CSV table of C-alpha atoms and ligand atoms in Angstrom, one decimal:
chain,number,residue,atom,x,y,z
A,9,MET,CA,121.8,91.4,99.6
A,10,THR,CA,121.3,93.2,96.3
A,11,PRO,CA,119.2,92.1,93.4
A,12,ASP,CA,120.9,90.4,90.5
A,13,LEU,CA,121.9,93.1,88.0
A,14,ARG,CA,122.9,92.9,84.4
A,15,ASP,CA,126.4,93.8,83.2
A,16,ASP,CA,125.3,97.4,82.6
A,17,GLY,CA,123.9,97.7,86.1
A,18,SER,CA,120.3,97.7,85.0
A,19,ALA,CA,117.5,95.2,85.7
A,20,GLY,CA,115.3,95.1,82.6
A,21,PRO,CA,114.8,98.1,80.4
A,22,VAL,CA,115.5,100.7,83.1
A,23,SER,CA,119.0,102.0,82.5
A,24,GLY,CA,121.7,102.4,85.1
A,25,GLN,CA,121.7,106.2,84.3
A,26,ASP,CA,118.0,106.4,85.1
A,27,TRP,CA,118.4,104.6,88.4
A,28,ALA,CA,121.3,106.8,89.3
A,29,ARG,CA,119.2,109.9,88.5
A,30,ALA,CA,116.4,108.6,90.7
A,31,VAL,CA,118.8,108.0,93.6
A,32,GLU,CA,120.2,111.5,93.1
A,33,LEU,CA,116.8,113.2,93.0
A,34,ILE,CA,115.5,111.4,96.0
A,35,SER,CA,118.6,111.6,98.1
A,36,ALA,CA,118.7,115.4,97.6
A,37,ALA,CA,115.1,116.0,98.7
A,38,ASP,CA,114.0,116.5,102.3
A,39,GLU,CA,110.3,116.0,101.5
A,40,ILE,CA,109.0,113.3,99.2
A,41,ALA,CA,105.4,112.8,98.1
A,42,LEU,CA,104.3,109.3,97.1
A,43,ALA,CA,101.2,108.3,95.2
A,44,CYS,CA,99.7,105.1,93.8
A,45,HIS,CA,96.7,104.5,91.6
A,46,VAL,CA,93.0,104.9,92.7
A,47,SER,CA,91.4,101.9,94.3
A,48,PRO,CA,94.8,100.6,95.2
A,49,ASP,CA,95.6,96.9,95.0
A,50,GLY,CA,98.3,95.1,96.9
A,51,ASP,CA,101.0,96.0,94.5
A,52,ALA,CA,100.1,99.7,94.3
A,53,LEU,CA,99.8,100.2,98.1
A,54,GLY,CA,102.5,97.7,99.1
A,55,SER,CA,105.1,99.2,96.8
A,56,MET,CA,104.3,102.7,97.9
A,57,LEU,CA,104.3,102.0,101.7
A,58,GLY,CA,107.5,99.8,101.4
A,59,VAL,CA,109.4,102.7,99.8
A,60,GLY,CA,107.7,105.2,102.2
A,61,ILE,CA,108.9,103.3,105.3
A,62,ALA,CA,112.4,103.1,103.9
A,63,LEU,CA,112.5,106.8,103.2
A,64,ARG,CA,111.1,107.8,106.5
A,65,ALA,CA,113.8,105.6,108.2
A,66,ALA,CA,116.3,107.6,106.2
A,67,GLY,CA,115.0,110.8,107.7
A,68,LYS,CA,112.8,112.1,104.9
A,69,ARG,CA,109.5,113.7,105.4
A,70,VAL,CA,107.1,111.4,103.6
A,71,THR,CA,103.5,111.8,102.5
A,72,ALA,CA,101.7,108.9,100.8
A,73,SER,CA,98.3,108.9,99.2
A,74,PHE,CA,96.0,107.9,96.4
A,75,GLY,CA,93.4,110.0,94.6
A,76,ASP,CA,90.0,108.3,95.4
A,77,ARG,CA,87.3,110.8,96.1
A,78,ARG,CA,86.3,108.8,99.1
A,79,PHE,CA,89.7,108.2,100.6
A,80,THR,CA,89.6,104.8,102.4
A,81,VAL,CA,92.2,102.0,102.5
A,82,PRO,CA,90.7,98.8,101.3
A,83,ARG,CA,90.0,96.6,104.4
A,84,LEU,CA,92.1,93.8,102.9
A,85,LEU,CA,95.2,96.0,103.0
A,86,ARG,CA,94.8,97.7,106.4
A,87,PHE,CA,97.2,95.2,107.9
A,88,LEU,CA,100.0,96.6,105.8
A,89,PRO,CA,102.7,98.4,107.9
A,90,GLY,CA,103.2,102.1,107.3
A,91,GLN,CA,99.5,103.2,107.3
A,92,GLU,CA,100.5,106.2,109.4
A,93,LEU,CA,102.3,107.6,106.3
A,94,LEU,CA,98.9,107.9,104.5
A,95,ALA,CA,97.2,111.2,104.2
A,96,ASP,CA,93.9,112.2,102.6
A,97,PRO,CA,94.5,113.7,99.1
A,98,ALA,CA,93.1,117.0,100.5
A,99,HIS,CA,96.3,117.3,102.6
A,100,TYR,CA,98.7,116.3,99.9
A,101,PRO,CA,101.5,118.7,98.9
A,102,ALA,CA,100.1,120.9,96.0
A,103,ALA,CA,103.5,121.3,94.4
A,104,PRO,CA,105.8,118.5,95.7
A,105,GLU,CA,109.5,118.9,95.3
A,106,VAL,CA,109.8,115.2,94.4
A,107,MET,CA,106.7,113.1,93.7
A,108,VAL,CA,107.0,109.4,93.1
A,109,THR,CA,104.1,107.3,91.6
A,110,PHE,CA,103.6,103.5,92.0
A,111,ASP,CA,101.8,101.2,89.6
A,112,VAL,CA,100.3,104.1,87.7
A,113,PRO,CA,100.3,103.6,83.9
A,114,THR,CA,98.5,106.8,82.9
A,115,VAL,CA,98.4,110.1,84.8
A,116,GLY,CA,94.5,109.9,85.0
A,117,ARG,CA,94.8,106.8,87.3
A,118,LEU,CA,96.0,109.2,90.0
A,119,GLY,CA,92.4,110.4,90.3
A,120,VAL,CA,92.1,113.6,92.3
A,121,LEU,CA,95.9,113.7,92.6
A,122,THR,CA,96.4,114.0,88.9
A,123,GLY,CA,96.7,117.8,89.1
A,124,ASN,CA,99.5,117.6,91.7
A,125,THR,CA,101.8,116.0,89.1
A,126,ALA,CA,101.8,119.2,86.9
A,127,LYS,CA,103.3,121.2,89.8
A,128,ALA,CA,105.7,118.6,91.0
A,129,HIS,CA,109.3,119.8,90.5
A,130,GLU,CA,110.3,116.2,89.7
A,131,LEU,CA,108.0,113.3,88.9
A,132,VAL,CA,109.4,109.8,89.2
A,133,VAL,CA,107.2,107.1,87.8
A,134,LEU,CA,107.8,103.5,89.0
A,135,ASP,CA,105.7,101.0,87.1
A,136,HIS,CA,105.5,97.7,85.3
A,137,HIS,CA,102.5,98.2,83.0
A,138,PRO,CA,103.4,97.7,79.3
A,139,SER,CA,100.9,100.6,78.6
A,140,ASN,CA,102.7,103.1,80.7
A,141,THR,CA,102.7,106.4,78.9
A,142,GLY,CA,105.9,107.8,80.5
A,143,PHE,CA,104.2,110.8,82.1
A,144,GLY,CA,107.1,111.4,84.5
A,145,THR,CA,110.2,113.6,84.3
A,146,LEU,CA,111.9,110.3,85.1
A,147,ASN,CA,110.3,107.0,84.1
A,148,LEU,CA,111.5,103.8,85.8
A,149,VAL,CA,109.2,101.4,83.9
A,150,ASP,CA,109.9,97.7,83.4
A,151,PRO,CA,107.1,95.7,81.7
A,152,GLY,CA,109.1,92.6,82.4
A,153,ALA,CA,108.9,93.1,86.1
A,154,ALA,CA,106.4,90.8,87.9
A,155,ALA,CA,105.2,93.7,90.0
A,156,THR,CA,105.9,97.3,90.7
A,157,ALA,CA,107.2,95.9,94.0
A,158,VAL,CA,110.2,94.6,92.1
A,159,LEU,CA,111.1,98.1,91.1
A,160,ALA,CA,110.4,99.4,94.6
A,161,GLU,CA,112.8,96.9,96.0
A,162,GLU,CA,115.5,97.9,93.6
A,163,LEU,CA,115.0,101.5,94.3
A,164,ILE,CA,115.4,100.9,98.1
A,165,HIS,CA,118.6,98.9,97.4
A,166,ARG,CA,120.0,101.5,95.1
A,167,LEU,CA,119.3,104.2,97.7
A,168,GLY,CA,121.5,102.1,100.0
A,169,LEU,CA,118.6,101.6,102.5
A,170,PRO,CA,117.9,98.4,104.4
A,171,VAL,CA,114.8,96.3,103.9
A,172,ASP,CA,113.4,95.5,107.3
A,173,LYS,CA,110.5,93.1,108.1
A,174,ASP,CA,107.9,95.9,107.7
A,175,ILE,CA,109.2,97.0,104.4
A,176,ALA,CA,109.5,93.4,103.3
A,177,THR,CA,105.9,92.7,104.3
A,178,CYS,CA,104.7,95.6,102.0
A,179,LEU,CA,106.9,94.5,99.1
A,180,TYR,CA,105.9,90.8,99.5
A,181,VAL,CA,102.2,91.8,99.4
A,182,GLY,CA,102.9,93.5,96.0
A,183,LEU,CA,104.8,90.5,94.7
A,184,VAL,CA,102.4,87.8,95.9
A,185,THR,CA,99.2,89.6,94.7
A,186,ASP,CA,100.5,90.6,91.2
A,187,THR,CA,101.9,87.1,90.6
A,188,GLY,CA,98.6,85.6,91.7
A,189,SER,CA,100.3,83.8,94.5
A,190,PHE,CA,103.1,82.7,92.2
A,191,ARG,CA,100.7,81.2,89.7
A,192,HIS,CA,100.9,83.6,86.8
A,193,SER,CA,103.5,83.5,84.0
A,194,SER,CA,105.3,86.4,85.8
A,195,THR,CA,106.4,83.8,88.3
A,196,THR,CA,110.1,83.8,87.2
A,197,PRO,CA,113.2,82.6,89.1
A,198,ASP,CA,113.7,86.3,89.9
A,199,ALA,CA,110.3,86.6,91.5
A,200,HIS,CA,111.0,83.6,93.7
A,201,ALA,CA,114.5,84.9,94.5
A,202,MET,CA,112.9,88.2,95.6
A,203,ALA,CA,110.4,86.3,97.7
A,204,ALA,CA,113.3,84.5,99.3
A,205,ARG,CA,115.1,87.8,100.1
A,206,LEU,CA,111.9,89.2,101.7
A,207,LEU,CA,111.1,86.0,103.7
A,208,ALA,CA,114.6,86.1,105.1
A,209,THR,CA,113.6,89.3,107.0
A,210,GLY,CA,111.3,87.1,109.1
A,211,LEU,CA,107.9,88.3,107.7
A,212,ASP,CA,104.9,86.1,108.3
A,213,PRO,CA,103.6,84.6,105.0
A,214,GLU,CA,100.8,82.7,106.7
A,215,LYS,CA,99.4,85.9,108.3
A,216,ILE,CA,99.7,87.8,105.0
A,217,ALA,CA,97.9,85.0,103.1
A,218,ARG,CA,95.1,84.9,105.6
A,219,GLU,CA,94.6,88.7,105.5
A,220,LEU,CA,94.6,88.8,101.7
A,221,TRP,CA,92.6,85.8,100.7
A,222,ASP,CA,91.3,83.7,103.6
A,223,ARG,CA,88.9,86.0,105.5
A,224,SER,CA,85.9,88.1,104.9
A,225,PRO,CA,82.7,89.2,106.6
A,226,PHE,CA,79.8,86.6,106.6
A,227,GLY,CA,77.9,88.9,104.1
A,228,TYR,CA,80.6,88.1,101.5
A,229,LEU,CA,79.3,84.5,101.2
A,230,LYS,CA,75.7,85.7,100.8
A,231,VAL,CA,76.6,88.3,98.1
A,232,LEU,CA,78.8,85.7,96.4
A,233,GLY,CA,75.8,83.3,96.4
A,234,ALA,CA,73.6,85.9,94.6
A,235,VAL,CA,76.4,86.8,92.2
A,236,LEU,CA,77.0,83.1,91.2
A,237,ASP,CA,73.3,82.5,90.9
A,238,ARG,CA,73.0,85.0,88.1
A,239,VAL,CA,76.3,84.2,86.3
A,240,ARG,CA,76.0,83.8,82.5
A,241,LEU,CA,78.1,81.7,80.1
A,242,GLU,CA,78.1,82.8,76.4
A,243,PRO,CA,80.4,80.2,74.7
A,244,GLU,CA,79.9,81.8,71.3
A,245,VAL,CA,81.4,85.2,72.2
A,246,GLY,CA,85.1,85.2,71.4
A,247,GLY,CA,86.7,82.2,73.0
A,248,GLY,CA,83.8,82.1,75.5
A,249,LEU,CA,82.6,84.8,77.9
A,250,VAL,CA,81.5,84.2,81.4
A,251,TRP,CA,80.1,87.2,83.2
A,252,THR,CA,78.1,88.5,86.2
A,253,PHE,CA,77.5,91.6,88.2
A,254,VAL,CA,77.2,92.9,91.8
A,255,THR,CA,74.9,95.8,92.5
A,256,ARG,CA,75.0,98.4,95.3
A,257,ALA,CA,71.8,96.9,96.6
A,258,ASP,CA,73.4,93.4,96.8
A,259,ARG,CA,76.1,94.8,99.0
A,260,ALA,CA,73.8,97.0,101.0
A,261,ALA,CA,71.6,94.0,102.0
A,262,TYR,CA,74.6,92.6,103.9
A,263,GLY,CA,76.5,95.7,104.7
A,264,LEU,CA,79.3,94.6,102.5
A,265,PRO,CA,81.8,97.4,101.5
A,266,TYR,CA,82.7,97.7,97.8
A,267,ASP,CA,86.4,96.7,98.4
A,268,GLU,CA,85.3,93.3,99.8
A,269,ILE,CA,84.1,92.1,96.4
A,270,GLU,CA,87.4,92.4,94.6
A,271,GLY,CA,88.3,88.6,94.8
A,272,MET,CA,85.0,87.4,93.2
A,273,ILE,CA,86.5,87.6,89.7
A,274,ASP,CA,88.8,84.8,90.7
A,275,VAL,CA,85.8,82.5,91.3
A,276,ILE,CA,84.2,83.5,88.0
A,277,ARG,CA,87.3,83.1,85.9
A,278,ARG,CA,87.8,79.4,86.7
A,279,THR,CA,85.1,78.5,84.1
A,280,ASP,CA,86.6,76.1,81.6
A,281,GLN,CA,84.3,77.1,78.7
A,282,ALA,CA,85.3,80.8,78.8
A,283,ASP,CA,88.5,82.5,77.8
A,284,VAL,CA,87.3,85.8,79.2
A,285,ALA,CA,85.6,86.4,82.6
A,286,THR,CA,84.0,89.7,83.4
A,287,ILE,CA,82.4,91.1,86.6
A,288,LEU,CA,80.6,94.5,86.7
A,289,LYS,CA,80.8,96.0,90.2
A,290,GLU,CA,78.5,98.9,91.1
A,291,ASP,CA,80.4,101.3,93.4
A,292,ASP,CA,78.9,103.5,96.0
A,293,ASP,CA,78.3,106.3,93.5
A,294,GLY,CA,76.3,104.0,91.2
A,295,VAL,CA,79.1,103.8,88.6
A,296,TRP,CA,80.1,100.4,87.2
A,297,GLN,CA,83.7,99.3,87.7
A,298,VAL,CA,84.3,96.4,85.3
A,299,SER,CA,87.0,93.8,85.9
A,300,MET,CA,88.2,91.5,83.0
A,301,ARG,CA,90.4,88.5,83.1
A,302,SER,CA,91.6,86.4,80.1
A,303,LYS,CA,93.3,83.0,79.9
A,304,GLY,CA,95.4,84.4,77.0
A,305,GLY,CA,93.1,84.0,73.9
A,306,VAL,CA,92.2,87.7,74.1
A,307,ASP,CA,94.2,90.7,75.2
A,308,VAL,CA,91.7,92.3,77.6
A,309,SER,CA,93.8,95.4,78.1
A,310,ARG,CA,93.0,96.2,74.4
A,311,VAL,CA,89.3,95.6,75.0
A,312,SER,CA,89.4,97.7,78.2
A,313,ALA,CA,91.3,100.4,76.5
A,314,ALA,CA,88.7,100.6,73.7
A,315,LEU,CA,86.2,101.3,76.5
A,316,GLY,CA,88.3,103.9,78.3
A,317,GLY,CA,90.2,101.7,80.7
A,318,GLY,CA,93.4,99.7,80.6
A,319,GLY,CA,95.6,97.1,82.4
A,320,HIS,CA,97.5,94.0,81.4
A,321,ALA,CA,96.8,91.4,78.7
A,322,LYS,CA,95.3,88.9,81.1
A,323,ALA,CA,93.9,91.4,83.7
A,324,ALA,CA,92.3,94.7,82.9
A,325,GLY,CA,89.4,96.9,83.7
A,326,PHE,CA,87.4,100.0,82.8
A,327,THR,CA,84.7,102.2,84.1
A,328,SER,CA,81.2,102.2,82.6
A,329,HIS,CA,78.3,104.7,83.1
A,330,GLN,CA,76.0,102.6,80.9
A,331,PRO,CA,73.4,100.1,82.1
A,332,ILE,CA,74.6,96.5,82.5
A,333,GLU,CA,73.1,95.2,79.2
A,334,GLU,CA,74.7,98.0,77.1
A,335,THR,CA,78.1,97.5,78.6
A,336,ILE,CA,78.0,93.7,77.9
A,337,GLU,CA,76.8,94.4,74.4
A,338,SER,CA,79.8,96.7,73.8
A,339,LEU,CA,82.0,93.9,75.2
A,340,ARG,CA,80.4,91.2,72.9
A,341,ALA,CA,81.0,93.4,69.9
A,342,LEU,CA,84.7,93.9,70.8
A,343,LEU,CA,85.3,90.3,71.7
B,420,5GP,P1,91.1,94.9,88.7
B,420,5GP,O1,90.2,94.1,87.8
B,420,5GP,O2,91.9,94.0,89.6
B,420,5GP,O3,90.5,96.0,89.3
B,420,5GP,O4,92.2,95.5,87.7
B,420,5GP,C1,93.0,94.7,86.8
B,420,5GP,C2,93.9,95.6,86.1
B,420,5GP,O5,93.2,96.5,85.2
B,420,5GP,C3,94.8,96.4,86.9
B,420,5GP,O6,96.1,96.4,86.3
B,420,5GP,C4,94.3,97.8,86.8
B,420,5GP,O7,95.3,98.8,86.8
B,420,5GP,C5,93.5,97.8,85.5
B,420,5GP,N1,92.3,98.6,85.6
B,420,5GP,C6,91.2,98.2,86.3
B,420,5GP,N2,90.2,99.2,86.2
B,420,5GP,C7,90.7,100.1,85.4
B,420,5GP,C8,90.2,101.4,84.9
B,420,5GP,O8,89.0,101.8,85.2
B,420,5GP,N3,91.0,102.1,84.1
B,420,5GP,C9,92.3,101.7,83.8
B,420,5GP,N4,93.0,102.4,83.0
B,420,5GP,N5,92.8,100.5,84.2
B,420,5GP,C10,92.0,99.7,85.0
B,421,MN,MN1,97.8,97.7,90.5
């Protein structure tokens, strides 16, 4: 089955010519290097591995990676098929013949792989961020797509490659995480139609949901308890701001890895009195990774961009080297 296409053969703002060029470039290459953004989420890693498995099955030599200085796959995403395609950035091709990026809006989000793009002969950018800067030699960017996985599926179809259960599992993880389990406004008929195509391969949605959202080490509950205990509501800031933080020490007390705390923002953001929810997460280097969510009153991608980050209108983030109070003060001023 192929996805629904417009009369001109395109889906969204990616033109039929650009798709044809992508197919041409990728078909002609023996070796393809794939990369997604640092601290990959389900859509970044799922899209990349889905395409990676399909290309490997087509006989290509595939390397896939992301540019974190400490290269580890988030525990939540280790169940994804195709992990054997992943290589430490140290072993990534320095000058790839064809490099394809997934869910990367700005070249800097490739982390330590940023430099590899300059030497790539062709750089194909697959993304759905409205803020994508078009840093590729070919940019397949559709801000109307619910997930980068939507573009990944179309690329696989256009290459004439089959989507098996493993590929479908990867793409489904991208779709289900970026639509917030089909709760966000990105939950279009097309998103459900794609889910139907993927489910038809026999993938296990119950297992996927359990891996992504319904399990964690016991220490998660203890850290969440501390994080909720110190949460602050500032109704007078913007349309209301609710915020909290997680330190390295909080996590160390229960041996909780950094990537386990990603879902905590979803608890914080349920607060009725706040349009914006923010959580500051201290990583293993002592740097603060700040996650922001909005119910729509404020475009948090603009706030994040003003502080050196980016993202979507309702989900964005940035990195801060300031102490907590100073970061929050900057946020208050912008909100
Ligand atoms: P999360 O809060 O789930 O880590 O990220 C939400 C959104 O914000 C994602 O689309 C992600 O790409 C973006 N984002 C998060 N952190 C950063 C950052 O430090 N820099 C940029 N440019 N975007 C970020
Ligand atoms: Mn992403």
